[in-house]
């Protein structure tokens, strides 16, 4: 599409601006990756001392590089970073948070605090975006030296939590005031929200619901890690399950945040999310030991959360899949159990779970029926409201504007004419000898004549003119942007259209004529007086033989000053 606006920048300027923004994004990411590389070096020193797994560290580095490569690709596709986050505050802060969470998952409980403490200064320096390259390099150097000292001290001496918290606070204190400097003060919340939830309102709602559901998943992960730390759960299996859960959550988030879900039939991806969640919960039930009941609690919570967003058939499929997955998990538990009481307990638990899932499927069906009923009633109310609006403004027999709505239109037109100075006229029309039509052919033919006459008048007039049924066989026409001469010509064109239109299918030879009184609209004349003047001209047209138009030919203001306005008669 070509932009023909005179204010639109030239194509070369737009390309140059896009390239400039792309270079800015690449420069910011280069500085950020450099500062993150300092943290990678510290973590590599810890991995060489067998305090961190090398595969986890390499995964963290790969994630950081992949995310840093994704941002220039998004900038190249035209994502407007410069409008709401020119310093890339949102993505880099999110990347720093993910890196800290990853380090916390990789580290052993005894090493977790001081490893986070030595990485945190570099992450803060990468997120605050100081102004000026000298300050950036200085802050990165100071953060690296502080982290290196903490690392060296932590490798040689055991640190308690109090000392680690104090050292972290001392190093972070000089950087925290930067959080409210200039641009960051108003970009902080807005930019982070836009990066997390997207600019698209619908996408933002999907992501927000997903993040709320992630709270339940994170609670399960925390419970799993706690069980591993106290020896109730196999630490290696719990660690791998935590890694997989984190990668799955991040994958679903990135698919929604990038907009790839727009191509799917179910843009919320609720069913696949719940199916994956069932798999994790079934595996967690197998690992849970004495805390297996938490998996069933989270299963019920997740299904209740999905009942409001998916169909009853989807809930039934998820319930059936959950029954199969947990039956496999319970059979695995039974095979490893030697206590007969525990074996019986698994059978009772499975029976209760099947009953609960069945009841939830039934409740989902009832909720779906209620939702469909509400949607149907909403549609019925919308249709009824539309019909009421039509009845309030339209005549039921002819489909023309009714008297009340026509009064509103004329009032608006008089006010508009007072501001713009454009002329307008009204014409009051009465069918000639219409009572004889009813008496001779019946009221059914009379109604047919009124409908056909209304269609003929609309066909003979302009689209900007408004025809209203004023009452009985009387019609009022508002002729916009017309002086008296143009309005009279318009009425005569409509008269010709009425003359060649058959008014009744049952009485083919039946034709009708009409008499018309014409008056100009002026802001100095009230509406009642205006209609009364048109009515006087209508009676004059009838008195002079009908089938003609009688129009006022002098200004309305002069008609108030004189005793009686003059009139002109146009006959056939």
XYZ file of C-alpha atoms in Angstrom:
572
model
C 0.000 0.000 0.000
C 1.350 3.434 -0.956
C 1.063 6.257 1.548
C -0.047 9.358 -0.362
C -0.307 11.591 2.700
C 1.539 14.898 2.244
C 2.884 14.550 5.801
C 4.242 11.025 5.295
C 8.060 10.811 5.328
C 9.763 9.695 2.126
C 10.499 6.020 1.697
C 14.263 6.625 1.859
C 13.857 8.451 5.190
C 11.778 5.598 6.609
C 14.407 3.062 5.547
C 17.200 5.176 6.994
C 15.303 5.557 10.273
C 14.681 1.799 10.472
C 18.363 1.073 9.827
C 19.371 3.608 12.469
C 17.054 2.027 15.045
C 18.371 -1.417 14.126
C 21.961 -0.256 14.711
C 20.948 1.230 18.065
C 19.325 -2.057 19.104
C 22.401 -4.011 18.016
C 24.705 -1.653 19.936
C 22.671 -1.914 23.135
C 22.609 -5.695 22.866
C 26.347 -5.824 22.243
C 26.968 -3.878 25.476
C 24.500 -6.075 27.353
C 26.033 -9.321 26.071
C 29.481 -8.007 27.024
C 28.340 -7.366 30.559
C 26.608 -10.750 30.679
C 29.856 -12.337 29.502
C 31.473 -11.134 32.733
C 28.870 -13.116 34.674
C 29.470 -16.127 32.417
C 33.182 -15.954 33.293
C 32.405 -15.995 36.999
C 30.027 -18.919 36.564
C 32.620 -20.782 34.485
C 35.068 -20.421 37.392
C 32.408 -21.927 39.694
C 31.762 -24.754 37.198
C 35.476 -25.536 37.089
C 35.269 -26.094 40.855
C 32.335 -28.501 40.315
C 29.894 -26.120 41.955
C 27.757 -25.833 38.772
C 26.979 -28.308 35.958
C 28.660 -27.414 32.695
C 25.624 -28.398 30.628
C 23.431 -25.998 32.579
C 25.922 -23.167 32.172
C 26.203 -23.778 28.415
C 22.398 -23.806 28.198
C 22.253 -20.426 29.978
C 24.810 -18.954 27.572
C 22.929 -20.355 24.577
C 19.648 -18.912 25.870
C 21.189 -15.465 26.341
C 22.719 -15.463 22.866
C 19.490 -16.696 21.274
C 17.433 -14.018 23.025
C 19.954 -11.338 22.027
C 19.742 -12.494 18.409
C 15.927 -12.514 18.494
C 15.651 -8.813 19.381
C 17.460 -7.481 16.259
C 15.364 -9.855 14.156
C 12.204 -8.360 15.690
C 13.585 -4.845 15.122
C 14.278 -5.705 11.482
C 10.631 -6.774 11.081
C 9.462 -3.390 12.305
C 8.590 -3.951 15.971
C 8.494 -0.324 17.288
C 10.960 -0.568 20.201
C 11.725 3.137 19.952
C 8.161 4.142 20.819
C 7.879 2.638 24.268
C 11.294 1.170 25.171
C 14.185 2.832 23.334
C 16.698 1.531 25.920
C 15.507 -2.103 25.677
C 14.782 -1.960 29.376
C 12.028 -4.578 29.266
C 13.732 -7.444 27.382
C 17.072 -7.066 29.141
C 15.425 -6.978 32.569
C 13.422 -10.087 31.676
C 16.575 -11.791 30.403
C 18.398 -10.944 33.631
C 15.558 -12.357 35.717
C 15.568 -15.613 33.700
C 19.352 -15.888 34.108
C 19.136 -15.467 37.885
C 16.364 -18.060 38.079
C 18.421 -20.457 35.960
C 21.461 -20.067 38.219
C 19.290 -20.710 41.270
C 18.034 -23.943 39.690
C 21.500 -25.134 38.711
C 23.237 -24.457 42.005
C 23.196 -26.764 44.968
C 21.264 -25.441 47.978
C 24.481 -24.820 49.896
C 25.991 -22.741 47.062
C 22.872 -21.028 45.778
C 23.036 -17.822 47.819
C 26.615 -16.837 47.172
C 26.468 -17.773 43.468
C 23.458 -15.502 43.051
C 25.267 -12.808 45.001
C 28.293 -12.866 42.693
C 26.137 -12.790 39.531
C 23.590 -10.214 40.708
C 25.826 -7.096 40.383
C 26.598 -7.861 36.732
C 22.921 -8.426 36.024
C 21.978 -5.129 37.657
C 24.647 -3.310 35.660
C 23.242 -4.867 32.460
C 19.693 -3.766 33.305
C 20.063 -0.171 34.439
C 21.409 1.409 31.175
C 23.554 4.236 32.495
C 23.964 7.208 30.196
C 27.385 7.497 28.619
C 29.792 4.724 27.579
C 32.312 5.625 30.294
C 29.784 5.052 33.040
C 28.705 1.807 31.428
C 32.220 0.410 31.335
C 32.982 1.662 34.827
C 29.859 0.108 36.320
C 30.513 -3.183 34.542
C 34.109 -3.231 35.804
C 33.076 -2.468 39.384
C 30.349 -5.123 39.268
C 32.768 -7.688 37.867
C 35.382 -7.004 40.519
C 32.816 -7.197 43.326
C 31.427 -10.459 41.957
C 34.935 -11.903 41.563
C 35.798 -11.068 45.177
C 32.591 -12.680 46.398
C 33.289 -15.735 44.251
C 36.824 -16.120 45.554
C 35.674 -15.629 49.117
C 32.812 -18.096 48.675
C 35.024 -20.803 47.148
C 37.389 -20.697 50.108
C 35.049 -19.993 52.998
C 31.488 -21.076 53.817
C 29.145 -18.083 53.881
C 26.006 -17.857 55.955
C 22.832 -16.266 54.580
C 23.124 -13.123 56.680
C 26.595 -12.257 55.402
C 25.636 -12.937 51.793
C 22.535 -10.712 52.081
C 24.606 -7.910 53.631
C 27.304 -8.070 50.927
C 24.694 -8.173 48.163
C 22.920 -5.149 49.598
C 26.191 -3.198 49.885
C 27.052 -3.854 46.218
C 23.550 -3.204 44.942
C 23.058 0.033 46.933
C 25.052 2.316 44.533
C 23.114 0.895 41.565
C 19.600 1.110 43.004
C 19.271 4.949 42.675
C 19.820 4.515 38.947
C 16.438 2.747 38.855
C 14.656 6.110 38.991
C 16.903 8.183 36.705
C 15.263 10.257 33.990
C 13.823 8.102 31.284
C 13.865 4.939 33.376
C 11.453 6.462 35.850
C 8.569 6.486 33.379
C 9.746 3.612 31.197
C 10.221 1.092 33.987
C 6.660 -0.144 34.544
C 5.229 0.671 31.114
C 8.042 -0.880 29.092
C 8.193 -4.023 31.190
C 4.413 -4.449 30.925
C 4.484 -3.996 27.146
C 7.288 -6.503 26.765
C 5.589 -9.047 28.988
C 1.992 -8.684 27.795
C 2.329 -7.376 24.190
C 0.755 -4.291 22.612
C -2.213 -6.287 21.331
C -4.954 -6.230 23.976
C -6.233 -9.734 23.131
C -2.725 -11.168 23.225
C -2.103 -9.357 26.507
C -5.188 -10.997 28.032
C -4.008 -14.455 26.876
C -0.538 -13.905 28.325
C -1.926 -12.504 31.573
C -4.128 -15.566 32.087
C -1.206 -17.823 31.258
C 1.029 -16.087 33.804
C -1.675 -16.453 36.461
C -1.870 -20.170 35.693
C 1.918 -20.323 35.902
C 1.657 -19.372 39.575
C 0.099 -22.784 40.247
C 2.817 -24.465 38.214
C 5.535 -22.558 40.064
C 4.014 -23.554 43.388
C 4.312 -27.181 42.311
C 7.932 -26.633 41.240
C 8.737 -25.014 44.586
C 7.127 -27.934 46.432
C 9.126 -30.366 44.301
C 12.402 -28.579 45.016
C 11.617 -28.438 48.699
C 10.934 -32.176 48.757
C 14.259 -32.774 46.994
C 16.121 -30.548 49.473
C 14.777 -32.418 52.514
C 15.356 -35.867 50.975
C 11.781 -36.947 50.257
C 12.263 -36.916 46.466
C 15.089 -38.029 44.207
C 17.098 -34.803 43.654
C 18.263 -35.729 40.147
C 14.761 -36.562 38.900
C 13.336 -33.445 40.556
C 16.039 -31.296 38.943
C 15.331 -32.607 35.456
C 11.608 -32.184 35.943
C 12.170 -28.586 37.057
C 14.303 -27.904 33.978
C 11.676 -29.359 31.665
C 8.864 -27.420 33.373
C 10.794 -24.141 33.070
C 11.562 -24.758 29.382
C 7.907 -25.696 28.696
C 6.558 -22.578 30.426
C 9.041 -20.388 28.569
C 8.175 -22.053 25.236
C 4.429 -21.495 25.640
C 5.100 -17.890 26.656
C 7.347 -17.218 23.654
C 4.832 -18.761 21.236
C 2.096 -16.469 22.572
C 4.330 -13.402 22.892
C 5.654 -13.754 19.330
C 2.121 -14.046 17.914
C 2.530 -17.558 16.474
C -0.655 -18.569 18.301
C -2.623 -16.297 15.962
C -2.399 -18.986 13.260
C -3.914 -21.656 15.519
C -7.594 -22.548 15.774
C -7.452 -22.110 19.572
C -5.352 -19.019 20.101
C -5.278 -19.511 23.877
C -3.744 -23.017 23.490
C -5.550 -23.970 26.694
C -6.039 -27.635 25.836
C -2.393 -28.392 24.942
C -1.233 -26.469 28.008
C -3.478 -28.518 30.281
C -2.446 -31.784 28.632
C 1.229 -30.974 29.216
C 0.382 -29.961 32.775
C -1.318 -33.332 33.333
C 1.847 -35.125 32.201
C 3.999 -33.136 34.650
C 1.531 -33.674 37.493
C 1.357 -37.426 36.833
C 5.144 -37.619 36.900
C 5.199 -35.451 40.017
C 2.706 -37.807 41.639
C 5.103 -40.674 40.990
C 8.013 -38.756 42.527
C 6.053 -37.054 45.299
C 6.265 -39.645 48.047
C 4.230 -38.473 51.019
C 3.363 -35.258 49.169
C 1.552 -36.955 46.280
C -1.737 -35.316 47.273
C -0.383 -31.949 46.076
C -0.368 -33.242 42.490
C -4.055 -34.138 42.706
C -4.849 -30.737 44.233
C -3.043 -28.945 41.415
C -4.814 -31.171 38.864
C -8.243 -30.122 40.143
C -7.148 -26.459 40.261
C -5.879 -26.529 36.683
C -9.050 -28.162 35.380
C -11.213 -25.624 37.194
C -9.129 -22.854 35.637
C -9.640 -24.345 32.175
C -13.396 -24.866 32.575
C -13.982 -21.143 31.972
C -11.967 -21.017 28.726
C -12.503 -24.311 26.890
C -15.501 -26.313 25.738
C -17.073 -29.187 27.721
C -15.797 -31.706 25.152
C -12.244 -30.453 25.703
C -12.681 -30.765 29.471
C -13.910 -34.345 28.977
C -10.871 -35.188 26.820
C -8.489 -33.695 29.369
C -10.223 -35.570 32.212
C -9.979 -38.854 30.326
C -6.301 -38.213 29.566
C -5.679 -37.350 33.232
C -7.356 -40.576 34.354
C -5.102 -42.606 32.031
C -1.909 -40.700 32.950
C -2.504 -40.935 36.705
C -3.492 -44.608 36.436
C -0.089 -45.291 34.841
C 1.613 -43.250 37.557
C -0.274 -45.073 40.329
C 0.556 -48.455 38.804
C 4.223 -47.449 38.842
C 3.885 -46.476 42.499
C 2.226 -49.820 43.311
C 5.051 -51.743 41.625
C 7.613 -50.033 43.879
C 5.539 -50.325 47.062
C 5.754 -53.287 49.421
C 3.293 -52.054 52.024
C -0.204 -53.545 51.342
C -1.829 -50.492 52.914
C -0.170 -48.187 50.417
C -1.275 -50.415 47.544
C -4.892 -50.259 48.721
C -4.547 -46.498 49.234
C -3.550 -46.078 45.579
C -6.680 -47.923 44.493
C -8.894 -45.759 46.704
C -7.139 -42.604 45.472
C -7.653 -43.626 41.856
C -11.360 -44.245 42.466
C -11.841 -40.883 44.145
C -9.902 -39.166 41.340
C -12.111 -40.753 38.655
C -15.245 -39.634 40.508
C -13.891 -36.078 40.873
C -12.892 -35.882 37.189
C -16.315 -37.191 36.154
C -18.073 -34.608 38.304
C -15.844 -31.865 36.887
C -16.693 -32.949 33.339
C -20.395 -32.789 34.221
C -19.932 -29.346 35.785
C -18.089 -28.209 32.663
C -21.025 -29.399 30.563
C -23.468 -27.486 32.779
C -21.245 -24.427 32.611
C -21.133 -24.749 28.822
C -24.923 -24.936 28.651
C -25.186 -21.887 30.889
C -22.635 -20.034 28.773
C -24.481 -20.915 25.565
C -27.755 -19.825 27.141
C -26.223 -16.491 28.145
C -24.813 -15.984 24.654
C -28.191 -16.824 23.102
C -29.993 -14.433 25.436
C -27.452 -11.749 24.714
C -28.014 -12.161 20.981
C -31.778 -12.102 21.491
C -31.503 -8.928 23.570
C -29.304 -7.346 20.901
C -31.824 -8.219 18.204
C -34.706 -6.953 20.346
C -32.837 -3.716 21.008
C -32.191 -3.323 17.300
C -35.895 -3.882 16.568
C -36.866 -1.366 19.249
C -34.500 1.175 17.752
C -36.009 0.579 14.313
C -39.553 0.887 15.663
C -38.591 4.066 17.515
C -37.330 5.708 14.324
C -39.194 3.967 11.476
C -42.780 3.666 10.341
C -43.847 0.025 10.491
C -45.982 0.064 7.311
C -43.782 1.987 4.869
C -40.338 1.626 6.457
C -39.868 5.408 6.255
C -38.662 7.656 9.054
C -41.478 8.266 11.531
C -42.757 11.614 12.783
C -40.775 11.752 16.030
C -37.442 10.987 14.393
C -38.157 13.413 11.552
C -38.647 16.232 14.068
C -35.191 15.469 15.507
C -33.625 15.448 12.015
C -35.187 18.789 11.089
C -34.027 20.364 14.364
C -30.484 19.170 13.680
C -30.659 20.428 10.099
C -31.833 23.884 11.184
C -28.914 24.135 13.651
C -26.457 22.930 11.030
C -27.795 25.416 8.493
C -27.373 28.246 11.006
C -23.644 27.406 11.284
C -22.838 26.459 7.679
C -25.313 28.655 5.775
C -26.369 25.818 3.435
C -30.057 26.002 2.413
C -32.700 23.330 3.028
C -36.441 22.996 2.491
C -39.292 20.873 3.754
C -42.196 19.567 1.683
C -45.514 18.444 3.189
C -47.293 15.974 0.859
C -50.826 14.581 0.914
C -52.181 11.902 -1.442
C -55.078 13.098 -3.556
C -58.429 11.329 -3.000
C -56.857 8.599 -0.866
C -60.109 8.064 1.056
C -61.768 7.013 -2.218
C -59.058 4.361 -2.692
C -59.844 2.859 0.719
C -63.581 3.029 0.156
C -63.419 1.492 -3.333
C -60.689 -1.132 -3.039
C -60.361 -1.713 0.716
C -57.767 -0.905 3.322
C -55.463 -3.716 2.142
C -55.044 -2.007 -1.218
C -54.694 1.314 0.604
C -51.770 -0.027 2.632
C -50.213 -1.387 -0.569
C -50.588 2.054 -2.181
C -48.838 3.701 0.771
C -45.893 1.264 0.597
C -45.445 1.640 -3.160
C -45.831 5.411 -2.954
C -43.072 5.553 -0.310
C -40.731 3.520 -2.540
C -41.519 5.706 -5.567
C -40.838 8.919 -3.624
C -37.471 7.617 -2.379
C -36.562 6.536 -5.914
C -37.451 9.945 -7.353
C -35.511 11.956 -4.761
C -31.812 12.158 -3.952
C -30.107 9.914 -1.420
C -29.472 12.925 0.810
C -33.201 13.749 1.021
C -35.203 12.213 3.882
C -38.809 11.040 3.480
C -40.989 10.535 6.583
C -44.528 9.378 7.091
C -46.130 12.282 8.901
C -49.481 10.631 9.564
C -52.150 8.753 7.572
C -51.614 9.604 3.927
C -49.413 12.653 4.721
C -45.636 12.616 4.139
C -42.931 15.126 5.088
C -39.736 15.463 3.057
C -36.507 17.149 4.167
C -34.591 18.309 1.084
C -31.012 18.999 2.142
C -28.710 21.457 0.363
C -31.582 22.798 -1.755
C -33.055 26.252 -2.178
C -36.710 26.685 -3.110
C -36.140 26.342 -6.856
C -34.042 23.170 -6.528
C -36.495 21.713 -4.015
C -39.421 22.335 -6.374
C -37.559 20.598 -9.218
C -36.840 17.646 -6.927
C -40.509 17.317 -6.012
C -41.464 17.383 -9.695
C -38.979 14.582 -10.455
C -40.583 12.543 -7.681
C -44.032 13.366 -9.110
C -42.998 11.881 -12.461
C -41.691 8.747 -10.729
C -44.969 8.346 -8.837
C -46.980 8.823 -12.044
C -45.276 5.909 -13.821
C -45.326 3.558 -10.819
C -48.087 0.951 -10.440
C -49.439 1.349 -6.945
C -51.154 -2.038 -6.562
C -50.589 -5.485 -8.000
C -54.257 -6.365 -7.536
C -55.459 -3.138 -9.226
C -52.873 -2.586 -12.027
C -54.563 0.532 -13.445
C -54.597 2.304 -10.099
C -52.440 5.458 -10.010
C -52.287 8.249 -7.478
C -51.282 11.892 -7.433
C -50.255 14.152 -4.572
C -50.400 17.782 -3.531
C -47.368 19.442 -1.941
C -46.651 22.482 0.185
C -43.046 23.689 0.138
C -41.269 25.955 2.665
C -37.600 26.853 3.276
C -35.792 26.032 6.545
C -34.367 29.021 8.425
C -32.965 29.189 11.936
C -35.136 32.202 12.770
C -38.323 30.147 12.317
C -39.288 27.494 14.887
C -40.110 24.013 13.676
C -43.826 24.251 14.503
C -44.139 27.461 12.489
C -42.177 25.950 9.603
C -44.471 22.911 9.358
C -47.514 25.160 9.699
C -46.361 27.297 6.738
C -45.800 24.169 4.614
C -49.275 22.965 5.656
C -50.803 26.279 4.529
C -49.134 25.888 1.115
C -50.479 22.319 0.949
C -54.056 23.528 1.469
C -53.517 26.155 -1.214
C -52.371 23.423 -3.636
C -55.508 21.398 -2.875
C -57.724 24.427 -3.241
C -56.254 25.140 -6.674
C -57.038 21.701 -8.083
C -54.635 19.198 -6.424
C -51.729 17.374 -8.076
C -49.487 20.414 -7.813
C -46.847 22.091 -5.610
C -47.356 25.404 -3.872
C -44.159 27.047 -2.613
C -43.234 30.200 -0.662
C -41.070 32.418 -2.870
C -40.049 35.140 -0.372
C -37.526 34.882 2.520
C -38.939 33.544 5.728
C -37.834 36.551 7.740
C -39.888 38.768 5.429
C -42.884 36.507 5.901
C -42.927 37.382 9.588
C -42.853 41.088 8.885
C -45.562 41.021 6.225
C -49.145 40.147 6.852
C -49.188 37.178 4.476
C -46.368 35.540 2.426
C -46.695 35.211 -1.310
C -46.884 31.811 -2.946
C -46.055 30.209 -6.290
C -48.022 27.322 -7.722
C -46.486 24.567 -9.896
C -49.120 22.403 -11.525
C -48.860 19.415 -13.764
